[in-house]
Coordinates of C-alpha atoms and ligand atoms in Angstrom, one line a residue:
M30 CA -23.4 -5.3 42.7
M31 CA -24.5 -3.8 39.4
R32 CA -24.9 -7.1 37.7
T33 CA -24.4 -10.8 38.3
H34 CA -24.3 -12.0 34.7
R35 CA -24.0 -10.7 31.2
A36 CA -27.3 -10.9 29.4
G37 CA -26.0 -12.7 26.4
D38 CA -24.4 -15.4 28.5
L39 CA -27.6 -16.9 30.0
R40 CA -28.3 -20.5 29.2
P41 CA -30.7 -23.2 30.3
A42 CA -28.2 -24.1 33.1
D43 CA -29.1 -20.8 34.7
V44 CA -32.8 -21.5 34.9
G45 CA -34.1 -20.9 38.4
G46 CA -31.3 -18.5 39.3
E47 CA -31.7 -14.9 40.5
V48 CA -29.8 -12.6 38.2
A49 CA -29.1 -8.9 37.9
L50 CA -28.5 -7.6 34.4
C51 CA -27.5 -4.3 32.8
G52 CA -27.8 -3.3 29.2
W53 CA -29.6 -1.5 26.4
V54 CA -33.1 -2.0 25.1
A55 CA -32.6 -3.5 21.7
A56 CA -36.3 -4.1 21.0
R57 CA -39.5 -4.0 22.9
R58 CA -42.9 -5.5 22.4
D59 CA -45.5 -3.8 24.6
H60 CA -48.7 -5.8 24.7
G61 CA -50.3 -3.5 27.2
G62 CA -50.5 -6.2 29.8
V63 CA -47.1 -7.8 29.4
V64 CA -44.0 -6.1 28.2
F65 CA -41.2 -8.0 26.4
L66 CA -37.8 -6.4 26.2
D67 CA -34.7 -7.5 24.3
L68 CA -31.9 -6.6 26.7
R69 CA -28.5 -6.2 24.9
D70 CA -25.1 -6.1 26.4
A71 CA -21.6 -6.9 25.1
A72 CA -22.3 -10.6 25.3
G73 CA -25.5 -10.6 23.3
I74 CA -29.3 -10.3 23.8
V75 CA -31.7 -11.9 26.2
Q76 CA -35.4 -11.6 26.4
V77 CA -36.8 -10.1 29.6
V78 CA -40.4 -10.2 30.5
V79 CA -42.4 -7.8 32.7
D80 CA -45.5 -9.7 33.7
P81 CA -48.8 -7.7 34.3
S82 CA -48.6 -8.4 38.0
R83 CA -45.3 -6.6 38.5
P84 CA -45.3 -3.2 40.1
D85 CA -42.6 -2.1 37.6
L86 CA -45.0 -2.5 34.7
E87 CA -45.5 1.2 34.6
V88 CA -41.8 1.8 34.3
A89 CA -41.7 -0.8 31.5
H90 CA -44.3 1.0 29.6
R91 CA -42.3 4.1 29.3
V92 CA -39.1 2.4 28.3
R93 CA -37.9 3.2 24.8
D94 CA -35.3 1.8 22.4
E95 CA -31.7 2.1 23.6
Y96 CA -32.6 3.1 27.2
V97 CA -30.1 1.7 29.6
L98 CA -31.7 -0.6 32.2
R99 CA -30.8 -2.5 35.2
I100 CA -33.1 -5.4 36.0
E101 CA -33.3 -8.1 38.6
G102 CA -35.2 -11.2 38.0
R103 CA -35.3 -15.0 37.7
V104 CA -34.2 -17.0 34.7
R105 CA -36.9 -19.3 33.4
R106 CA -37.4 -21.6 30.4
R107 CA -39.3 -20.0 27.6
P108 CA -42.8 -21.5 27.2
E109 CA -43.1 -24.3 24.6
G110 CA -43.3 -22.9 21.0
T111 CA -41.6 -19.6 21.9
V112 CA -38.0 -20.8 21.8
N113 CA -35.9 -18.6 19.5
P114 CA -33.2 -20.8 17.8
D115 CA -31.5 -17.6 16.3
L116 CA -30.5 -16.4 19.7
A117 CA -27.8 -18.0 21.8
T118 CA -30.0 -17.3 24.8
G119 CA -33.1 -18.3 22.9
E120 CA -34.2 -21.1 25.2
V121 CA -34.5 -18.9 28.3
E122 CA -36.0 -15.6 29.4
V123 CA -35.8 -13.5 32.5
A124 CA -38.9 -12.8 34.5
V125 CA -38.4 -9.3 35.8
E126 CA -38.8 -8.5 39.5
R127 CA -37.2 -5.1 39.5
L128 CA -36.7 -2.7 36.7
E129 CA -34.7 0.5 36.9
V130 CA -34.0 3.0 34.1
V131 CA -30.3 3.8 34.5
A132 CA -30.2 6.2 31.5
E133 CA -32.8 7.4 29.0
A134 CA -32.0 7.6 25.3
A135 CA -33.2 10.3 22.9
P136 CA -34.9 9.0 19.7
L137 CA -32.1 7.6 17.6
P138 CA -30.9 9.4 14.4
F139 CA -31.2 6.0 12.6
P140 CA -32.6 2.6 13.6
L141 CA -29.7 0.3 14.4
D142 CA -31.3 -2.7 12.7
V143 CA -31.3 -1.1 9.3
A144 CA -28.1 0.9 9.7
D145 CA -26.4 -0.8 6.7
D146 CA -28.7 1.1 4.4
V147 CA -28.2 4.5 6.2
E148 CA -26.1 7.2 4.6
E149 CA -22.6 6.8 5.7
A150 CA -22.0 10.3 6.9
L151 CA -24.9 10.0 9.3
R152 CA -23.6 6.7 10.6
L153 CA -20.1 8.1 11.1
R154 CA -21.5 11.2 12.8
H155 CA -23.0 8.9 15.4
R156 CA -20.3 6.2 15.2
Y157 CA -20.8 5.3 18.8
L158 CA -24.4 4.2 17.9
D159 CA -23.2 2.5 14.7
L160 CA -20.7 0.6 16.8
R161 CA -23.5 -0.8 19.0
R162 CA -24.5 -3.1 16.1
E163 CA -23.5 -6.7 16.3
R164 CA -21.6 -6.7 13.0
L165 CA -19.3 -3.9 14.1
Q166 CA -19.0 -5.2 17.6
R167 CA -17.9 -8.5 16.1
N168 CA -15.4 -6.8 13.8
L169 CA -13.8 -4.9 16.5
R170 CA -13.5 -7.9 18.7
L171 CA -12.1 -9.9 15.8
R172 CA -9.6 -7.2 15.3
A173 CA -8.5 -7.4 18.9
T174 CA -8.1 -11.2 18.5
V175 CA -5.9 -10.6 15.5
N176 CA -3.7 -8.0 17.2
S177 CA -3.1 -10.2 20.2
A178 CA -2.3 -13.3 18.1
I179 CA 0.1 -11.1 16.1
R180 CA 1.9 -10.0 19.3
R181 CA 2.1 -13.5 20.6
A182 CA 3.5 -14.9 17.4
M183 CA 6.0 -12.2 17.0
E184 CA 7.2 -12.5 20.6
D185 CA 7.4 -16.3 20.3
Q186 CA 9.8 -15.7 17.4
G187 CA 12.0 -13.4 19.4
F188 CA 10.9 -10.1 17.9
V189 CA 11.2 -7.1 20.2
E190 CA 8.4 -4.5 20.2
V191 CA 9.8 -1.0 19.8
E192 CA 7.8 2.2 19.4
T193 CA 9.1 4.7 16.9
P194 CA 8.2 8.4 16.9
M195 CA 5.2 10.0 15.1
L196 CA 6.8 13.4 14.6
I197 CA 9.5 12.8 12.2
A198 CA 11.2 13.9 9.0
S199 CA 9.7 12.5 5.8
T200 CA 9.9 8.8 5.1
P201 CA 9.1 8.2 1.4
E202 CA 6.7 5.4 0.7
G203 CA 5.3 6.9 -2.5
A204 CA 2.5 9.0 -0.9
R205 CA 2.2 12.6 0.3
D206 CA 3.1 13.3 3.8
F207 CA 0.8 14.7 6.5
V208 CA 2.7 17.6 8.0
V209 CA 2.6 19.2 11.4
P210 CA 3.8 22.7 12.0
S211 CA 6.2 23.3 14.8
R212 CA 5.5 26.1 17.4
L213 CA 9.1 26.1 18.7
H214 CA 10.4 26.3 15.2
P215 CA 8.0 28.4 13.3
G216 CA 8.0 27.8 9.6
R217 CA 9.3 24.3 10.1
F218 CA 7.3 21.1 9.9
Y219 CA 7.3 17.5 11.1
A220 CA 6.0 14.8 8.8
L221 CA 3.8 12.0 10.2
P222 CA 5.3 8.6 9.4
Q223 CA 4.2 7.0 6.2
S224 CA 5.8 4.0 7.8
P225 CA 8.6 3.4 10.5
Q226 CA 10.9 2.3 7.6
L227 CA 14.0 4.3 8.4
F228 CA 13.7 3.9 12.1
K229 CA 13.4 0.1 11.9
Q230 CA 16.5 0.0 9.7
L231 CA 18.3 2.1 12.3
L232 CA 17.2 -0.3 14.9
M233 CA 19.0 -3.0 13.0
V234 CA 22.2 -0.9 13.0
A235 CA 21.5 -0.5 16.7
G236 CA 21.7 -4.3 17.1
L237 CA 18.1 -5.0 18.1
D238 CA 18.2 -7.9 15.7
R239 CA 14.4 -8.5 15.4
Y240 CA 12.0 -5.6 15.7
Y241 CA 8.3 -5.4 15.4
Q242 CA 5.6 -2.9 16.1
I243 CA 1.9 -2.6 15.4
A244 CA 2.5 0.7 13.8
R245 CA 0.2 3.5 12.8
C246 CA 1.1 4.8 9.3
L247 CA -0.2 7.9 7.7
R248 CA -0.4 8.6 4.0
D249 CA -2.1 11.5 2.3
E250 CA -3.7 9.5 -0.6
D251 CA -7.2 9.3 -2.1
L252 CA -9.3 7.0 0.0
R253 CA -10.7 3.8 -1.3
A254 CA -12.3 0.7 0.0
D255 CA -8.9 -0.7 1.1
R256 CA -7.4 2.6 2.0
Q257 CA -7.7 5.2 4.9
F258 CA -5.3 8.1 5.7
E259 CA -4.2 6.3 8.8
F260 CA -3.9 2.6 9.0
M261 CA -2.2 -0.1 11.1
Q262 CA 0.6 -2.3 9.9
L263 CA 2.5 -5.1 11.5
D264 CA 5.9 -3.7 10.9
A265 CA 8.9 -6.0 11.2
E266 CA 12.6 -6.0 10.5
M267 CA 15.3 -8.7 10.9
S268 CA 19.1 -8.6 10.8
F269 CA 21.2 -11.2 9.0
A270 CA 18.1 -12.4 7.3
E271 CA 17.3 -13.5 3.7
P272 CA 13.8 -13.1 2.1
E273 CA 13.0 -16.7 3.1
D274 CA 13.6 -15.9 6.7
V275 CA 11.3 -12.9 6.6
M276 CA 8.6 -14.8 4.6
A277 CA 8.7 -17.7 7.1
A278 CA 8.3 -15.3 10.0
I279 CA 5.4 -13.5 8.4
D280 CA 3.8 -16.8 7.5
R281 CA 3.8 -17.8 11.1
V282 CA 2.2 -14.6 12.3
V283 CA -0.5 -14.6 9.6
I284 CA -1.3 -18.2 10.2
A285 CA -1.5 -17.5 13.9
A286 CA -3.9 -14.6 13.3
V287 CA -6.1 -16.7 11.0
E288 CA -6.2 -19.6 13.4
A289 CA -7.1 -17.3 16.3
V290 CA -10.1 -16.1 14.4
T291 CA -11.3 -19.1 12.5
G292 CA -9.9 -22.0 14.5
E293 CA -8.5 -23.4 11.3
S294 CA -5.2 -23.1 9.5
P295 CA -5.3 -21.4 6.1
R296 CA -4.3 -23.4 3.1
P297 CA -0.6 -23.3 2.3
F298 CA 0.6 -20.0 1.0
G299 CA 1.2 -20.0 -2.8
R300 CA 4.2 -18.4 -4.5
I301 CA 4.5 -16.7 -7.8
T302 CA 7.0 -14.4 -9.4
W303 CA 6.0 -10.9 -10.3
H304 CA 6.5 -11.6 -13.9
E305 CA 4.3 -14.7 -13.9
A306 CA 1.6 -12.8 -12.0
M307 CA 1.5 -10.1 -14.6
E308 CA 1.4 -12.7 -17.4
R309 CA -1.2 -14.9 -15.9
Y310 CA -3.4 -12.4 -14.0
G311 CA -2.4 -9.0 -15.4
T312 CA -1.8 -7.7 -11.9
D313 CA 0.8 -7.9 -9.2
K314 CA -1.9 -8.8 -6.7
P315 CA -3.7 -11.7 -8.2
D316 CA -6.9 -13.0 -6.9
V317 CA -6.4 -16.7 -7.3
R318 CA -9.7 -17.8 -5.9
F319 CA -10.9 -18.2 -9.4
G320 CA -9.5 -19.2 -12.8
M321 CA -10.1 -17.1 -16.0
E322 CA -6.3 -16.8 -16.4
L323 CA -4.8 -14.7 -19.2
V324 CA -3.8 -17.0 -22.1
D325 CA -1.0 -15.9 -24.4
L326 CA -2.1 -16.4 -28.0
G327 CA 1.2 -15.1 -29.5
E328 CA 2.0 -18.5 -31.1
V329 CA -1.4 -19.0 -32.5
F330 CA -1.3 -15.6 -34.3
A331 CA 2.5 -15.6 -35.0
H332 CA 1.9 -15.5 -38.8
T333 CA -1.6 -14.1 -38.9
G334 CA -2.8 -12.0 -41.8
F335 CA -5.2 -10.2 -39.5
R336 CA -3.7 -6.7 -39.0
A337 CA -5.1 -6.1 -35.5
F338 CA -3.4 -9.2 -34.2
Q339 CA 0.0 -8.3 -35.7
A340 CA 1.0 -6.9 -32.3
P341 CA 3.6 -7.4 -29.7
A342 CA 1.1 -9.4 -27.7
V343 CA -2.3 -11.1 -28.3
K344 CA -3.9 -12.4 -25.1
G345 CA -7.3 -13.6 -24.1
I346 CA -9.5 -14.7 -21.2
R347 CA -12.2 -17.3 -21.3
C348 CA -15.5 -16.5 -19.5
P349 CA -17.1 -19.9 -19.0
G350 CA -20.7 -20.1 -20.1
A351 CA -20.9 -16.3 -20.8
G352 CA -21.4 -16.9 -24.6
D353 CA -25.0 -15.7 -24.4
A354 CA -23.9 -12.1 -23.5
S355 CA -26.1 -9.6 -25.3
R356 CA -24.8 -7.3 -28.0
S357 CA -25.1 -4.3 -25.8
R358 CA -23.2 -6.1 -23.0
L359 CA -20.4 -6.8 -25.5
D360 CA -20.4 -3.2 -26.6
Q361 CA -20.1 -2.2 -22.9
L362 CA -17.1 -4.5 -22.4
T363 CA -15.5 -3.1 -25.5
E364 CA -15.9 0.4 -24.2
R365 CA -14.5 -0.6 -20.9
A366 CA -11.5 -2.2 -22.6
K367 CA -10.8 1.1 -24.4
E368 CA -11.2 3.1 -21.3
L369 CA -8.5 0.9 -19.8
G370 CA -6.2 1.6 -22.6
A371 CA -6.8 -1.1 -25.2
A372 CA -7.2 -0.2 -28.9
G373 CA -10.2 -2.5 -28.9
L374 CA -11.6 -5.8 -27.7
V375 CA -12.3 -8.8 -29.8
W376 CA -15.0 -11.1 -28.6
M377 CA -15.8 -14.6 -29.7
R378 CA -18.7 -16.8 -28.9
V379 CA -17.9 -20.5 -28.8
E380 CA -20.6 -22.4 -30.7
D381 CA -21.4 -26.0 -31.2
G382 CA -18.4 -28.0 -32.4
G383 CA -16.0 -25.2 -31.3
A384 CA -17.0 -22.9 -34.2
L385 CA -16.3 -19.2 -33.3
A386 CA -18.9 -16.6 -33.8
S387 CA -17.1 -13.2 -33.9
P388 CA -17.0 -10.1 -36.0
V389 CA -13.4 -11.0 -36.8
A390 CA -13.9 -14.7 -37.5
K391 CA -13.8 -14.1 -41.3
F392 CA -10.2 -12.7 -41.0
L393 CA -8.9 -15.7 -39.2
S394 CA -7.7 -18.9 -40.8
E395 CA -9.2 -22.2 -39.7
A396 CA -6.0 -23.2 -38.0
E397 CA -6.0 -19.9 -36.0
Q398 CA -9.6 -20.5 -34.9
L399 CA -8.8 -24.0 -33.9
G400 CA -5.6 -22.7 -32.2
V401 CA -7.6 -20.2 -30.1
V402 CA -10.1 -22.8 -29.0
D403 CA -7.4 -25.2 -28.1
A404 CA -5.1 -22.7 -26.3
M405 CA -7.9 -21.4 -24.2
G406 CA -9.5 -24.7 -23.5
A407 CA -12.8 -23.2 -24.8
R408 CA -16.0 -25.0 -24.6
T409 CA -19.4 -24.5 -26.3
G410 CA -21.2 -21.6 -24.6
D411 CA -18.1 -19.8 -23.5
L412 CA -17.2 -16.2 -24.3
L413 CA -13.6 -15.4 -25.3
L414 CA -12.3 -11.8 -24.9
L415 CA -9.0 -11.0 -26.7
V416 CA -6.8 -7.9 -26.6
A417 CA -3.9 -7.2 -28.9
G418 CA -1.3 -4.5 -28.3
E419 CA 1.7 -3.8 -26.1
R420 CA 2.1 -6.7 -23.7
A421 CA 1.7 -4.5 -20.5
V422 CA -1.4 -3.0 -21.9
A423 CA -3.0 -6.3 -22.9
N424 CA -2.1 -7.7 -19.5
H425 CA -3.6 -4.8 -17.6
V426 CA -6.8 -4.6 -19.6
L427 CA -7.5 -8.3 -19.4
G428 CA -6.5 -8.4 -15.7
V429 CA -9.1 -5.8 -14.9
L430 CA -11.8 -7.4 -17.1
R431 CA -11.0 -10.8 -15.4
L432 CA -11.7 -9.2 -12.0
E433 CA -14.8 -7.3 -13.2
L434 CA -16.3 -10.4 -14.8
G435 CA -15.2 -13.2 -12.5
R436 CA -14.3 -12.1 -9.1
P437 CA -16.3 -13.8 -6.3
P438 CA -17.8 -11.8 -3.4
V439 CA -15.3 -11.0 -0.6
N440 CA -16.6 -13.6 1.8
E441 CA -16.6 -16.5 -0.7
G442 CA -13.9 -19.0 -1.8
G443 CA -11.8 -19.1 1.4
L444 CA -8.5 -17.4 2.1
H445 CA -5.8 -17.6 -0.7
F446 CA -2.5 -16.2 0.5
L447 CA 0.0 -15.7 -2.2
W448 CA 3.6 -14.5 -2.0
V449 CA 4.6 -12.5 -5.1
V450 CA 8.4 -12.5 -5.4
D451 CA 11.1 -11.0 -7.6
F452 CA 9.4 -7.6 -8.0
P453 CA 11.1 -5.2 -10.3
L454 CA 13.1 -2.4 -8.6
F455 CA 11.3 0.3 -10.6
E456 CA 7.7 0.3 -11.6
G457 CA 8.0 2.6 -14.5
L458 CA 9.4 5.9 -15.7
G459 CA 8.1 9.2 -14.3
E460 CA 7.4 12.2 -16.5
D461 CA 10.9 13.4 -16.0
G462 CA 12.2 10.1 -17.5
R463 CA 13.4 9.0 -14.1
P464 CA 12.6 5.5 -12.8
V465 CA 10.0 5.4 -10.1
P466 CA 10.7 2.9 -7.3
A467 CA 8.2 0.0 -7.1
H468 CA 8.7 -0.1 -3.3
H469 CA 10.6 2.5 -1.4
P470 CA 14.1 3.6 -2.4
F471 CA 15.8 1.5 0.3
T472 CA 15.1 -1.8 -1.5
M473 CA 18.0 -3.9 -2.5
P474 CA 18.4 -4.6 -6.2
H475 CA 18.9 -8.2 -7.2
P476 CA 22.6 -9.0 -7.0
D477 CA 22.6 -10.3 -10.6
D478 CA 21.1 -7.1 -11.8
L479 CA 23.3 -4.7 -9.8
H480 CA 25.5 -4.0 -12.8
R481 CA 22.5 -2.7 -14.8
L482 CA 22.2 0.3 -12.4
D483 CA 25.3 1.8 -14.0
R484 CA 25.1 0.5 -17.6
H485 CA 21.7 1.6 -18.5
D486 CA 21.0 2.8 -22.1
G487 CA 19.8 6.3 -21.2
T488 CA 16.2 5.8 -22.1
G489 CA 15.7 4.1 -18.7
A490 CA 13.9 1.2 -20.4
D491 CA 16.5 -1.4 -19.4
L492 CA 16.3 -0.1 -15.8
L493 CA 12.8 -1.5 -15.7
E494 CA 14.3 -5.0 -16.1
V495 CA 16.3 -4.6 -12.8
R496 CA 14.8 -7.0 -10.3
A497 CA 14.5 -6.2 -6.6
R498 CA 14.9 -8.5 -3.6
A499 CA 11.3 -7.5 -2.8
Y500 CA 8.2 -9.5 -2.1
D501 CA 4.5 -8.8 -1.5
L502 CA 1.9 -10.8 0.3
V503 CA -1.4 -10.9 -1.4
L504 CA -4.7 -12.2 0.0
N505 CA -7.7 -12.7 -2.4
G506 CA -6.5 -10.0 -4.7
W507 CA -5.7 -7.4 -2.0
E508 CA -2.1 -6.4 -1.4
L509 CA -1.7 -7.2 2.2
G510 CA 1.8 -6.0 2.6
S511 CA 5.3 -5.8 1.2
G512 CA 8.9 -6.1 2.2
S513 CA 12.4 -6.4 0.9
V514 CA 16.0 -6.9 1.6
R515 CA 17.4 -3.4 2.3
I516 CA 20.4 -1.7 0.9
H517 CA 22.9 -1.6 3.8
E518 CA 25.9 -0.3 1.9
P519 CA 26.0 3.5 1.6
E520 CA 27.5 3.3 -1.9
V521 CA 24.7 1.2 -3.3
Q522 CA 22.1 3.5 -1.6
E523 CA 23.8 6.5 -3.1
R524 CA 23.7 5.0 -6.6
V525 CA 20.0 4.3 -6.2
F526 CA 19.3 7.8 -5.0
S527 CA 21.1 9.2 -7.9
L528 CA 19.1 7.1 -10.4
L529 CA 15.9 8.4 -8.7
G530 CA 17.1 11.9 -9.3
I531 CA 17.9 12.5 -5.6
S532 CA 21.2 14.4 -5.8
A533 CA 24.0 13.7 -3.4
E534 CA 23.2 16.9 -1.5
A535 CA 19.5 16.2 -1.4
A536 CA 20.2 12.6 -0.2
R537 CA 22.5 14.0 2.5
A538 CA 19.9 16.5 3.6
R539 CA 17.0 14.1 3.7
F540 CA 18.6 10.8 4.6
G541 CA 22.1 11.7 5.7
F542 CA 21.4 10.2 9.1
L543 CA 20.7 6.8 7.5
L544 CA 23.7 6.9 5.2
E545 CA 25.9 7.9 8.1
A546 CA 24.5 5.1 10.3
F547 CA 25.4 2.6 7.6
R548 CA 29.0 3.7 7.9
Y549 CA 29.2 2.4 11.5
G550 CA 28.8 -1.3 10.8
A551 CA 25.4 -2.0 9.3
P552 CA 24.1 -5.6 9.4
P553 CA 22.5 -6.9 6.3
H554 CA 18.8 -6.7 7.0
A555 CA 15.4 -7.3 5.6
G556 CA 11.8 -6.8 6.6
F557 CA 8.2 -6.6 5.9
A558 CA 5.0 -4.8 6.8
F559 CA 1.4 -5.8 6.3
G560 CA -1.9 -4.0 6.7
I561 CA -3.8 -5.2 9.7
D562 CA -7.0 -3.4 8.6
R563 CA -7.0 -5.3 5.3
L564 CA -6.3 -8.6 7.0
V565 CA -9.1 -8.1 9.5
A566 CA -11.5 -6.9 6.8
L567 CA -10.9 -10.0 4.8
L568 CA -11.2 -12.2 7.8
A569 CA -14.4 -10.5 8.7
G570 CA -15.8 -10.8 5.2
E571 CA -16.0 -7.0 4.8
E572 CA -15.5 -5.2 1.5
N573 CA -14.4 -2.0 3.1
I574 CA -11.8 -1.5 5.8
R575 CA -14.0 1.2 7.3
E576 CA -16.1 -1.6 8.7
V577 CA -13.2 -2.9 10.9
I578 CA -11.9 0.5 12.1
A579 CA -13.6 2.0 15.1
F580 CA -13.5 5.6 14.0
P581 CA -12.7 5.8 10.2
K582 CA -12.9 8.8 7.9
T583 CA -15.4 9.1 5.1
Q584 CA -14.4 8.6 1.5
S585 CA -13.6 12.3 1.3
G586 CA -11.4 12.1 4.3
V587 CA -13.7 13.8 6.8
D588 CA -14.7 12.7 10.3
P589 CA -18.4 13.9 10.5
M590 CA -18.4 13.2 14.3
T591 CA -15.5 15.4 15.4
G592 CA -15.6 17.7 12.4
A593 CA -12.0 17.0 11.5
P594 CA -10.3 18.5 9.6
G595 CA -11.2 21.8 11.3
E596 CA -10.0 25.3 11.3
V597 CA -7.4 26.6 13.6
D598 CA -7.6 29.7 15.7
P599 CA -5.7 32.5 13.9
A600 CA -3.6 33.2 17.0
A601 CA -2.5 29.6 17.1
L602 CA -1.6 29.8 13.4
R603 CA 0.5 33.0 14.1
E604 CA 2.3 31.2 16.8
L605 CA 3.1 28.4 14.4
G606 CA 4.3 30.8 11.7
V607 CA 1.6 29.5 9.3
T608 CA -0.5 31.6 6.9
V609 CA -3.5 30.1 5.2
L610 CA -3.4 31.2 1.6
S611 CA -6.9 30.8 0.3
P612 CA -9.8 31.5 2.7
P613 CA -11.3 28.3 3.8
R614 CA -14.5 27.4 2.0
P615 CA -17.7 28.3 3.9
Ligands
LIG24 N1 7.8 0.1 4.9 C1 7.2 -0.7 3.9 C2 5.7 -0.3 3.7 O1 5.2 0.4 4.6 C3 7.2 -2.1 4.2 C4 8.6 -2.7 4.3 O2 9.3 -2.6 3.3 O3 9.0 -3.2 5.4 O4 5.1 -0.7 2.8

């Protein structure tokens, strides 16, 4: 038998027992006479002691960090005063009777106990070492717990797991596709799925009724803390379902995942309309762990004589107790506001008795000053930041400043889930004047707004008012996922395609199979997908999803371990019908 116990599982109840353990040397203290080793395995760490009388002392002397050992010995209580309360095994140690080096380890490229400060590329180049660390071990295990809770919760609700293909035609989700050349069809390419969107809709036409998949999605976008090229989503679709049905089903899965990890239910999920989110938080993914909401000062300045405030919107945020910000800090904030698109930033310090100290105070009437203090609930010592201009700009600028000035660290403030509902169908107009879908082009417009699709004024501006039957789930300011009721009538789908500038021919060429399927009895359907990496990161208290992915890419999209992306043998390229235009950089 290789081992009788796992090192990290030993407890006082095991005292007196003979054990065999296998694991890595996490630390060693060689006192010449006696050698202490911290033996680490998947369960944790236990101290093993090679006493001077042991014949294996010589072997113990040549042991180095991260050697793999097998030991036999007897569990004993640690002597008085040497108990380690930080270690689950801290009351016991193992007196070694036999010690065997199973595998030696070369000196490590970085010490595991300081790896957090090590350059990322080096860590990722030796990810298998990085992953030996407790933090990442914990994250991967937490992730597995989440996945299995998700599966259970979906199956309990009658969802059927179906796998959809990876080599497909393009599914638009607003990102670039990763493409794969085809050897059998030189010059032609598969796309890797940005999501299983079209397949899950076809599964509804096929009568599956409730589908789910823990699906790998691939999007060629710039990487960020909450974004990798490939990521996992819980992807789901339901027939004969309203948004409420979908949200209820997703609530149950997310709650199950949280409970599996934390042992506690999250607080009830909030709900807010997209419009309200933009007005109160300046973003469609509000972090509601803290206040500092955007206050509309339109009424206060309705008749103002101050030119800069004669704008479509004047809004402000209150930074509690920040009135002592230095001049240079205020200049910095003003620069930042301009960078974000504001014409300027007005700051006001709230002084004793509610008087406002501000470069613009002299342009404001007493009533306006009182009005600001009142509307913003300002108190002595606060800093007020105001932006005037187009409503969308003021919201955006203050929304970003609110986060930059007030956002708590990722692992503070608990989990605040929030459904954002009634999204617009289009998020803006592209350079060609065409509307850009806020989600994907298969999202059902709000029935009351359907008529607007045809009767738009030509500038496209009124199209931006069209609401969608779409909803997002937000957690602590991260977009966890989104979903919608889908268009299941080919006519409506064709109208939306045409608004997006996808001609009838192009629509047929790209999505003809979907439009055709809809002609054979398509059930109304709706669905959702949420990012598992993001959920796991927030549950683990991590700022970056890389910390919860076993083998992630660097910020620049490279895997320093395998060397991907790499070059391809010219012969293979020829076979694929692919020519590389510019020579690869050295
Ligand atoms: N396919 C969408 C996405 O990946 C989610 C959905 O609408 O179900 O964001």
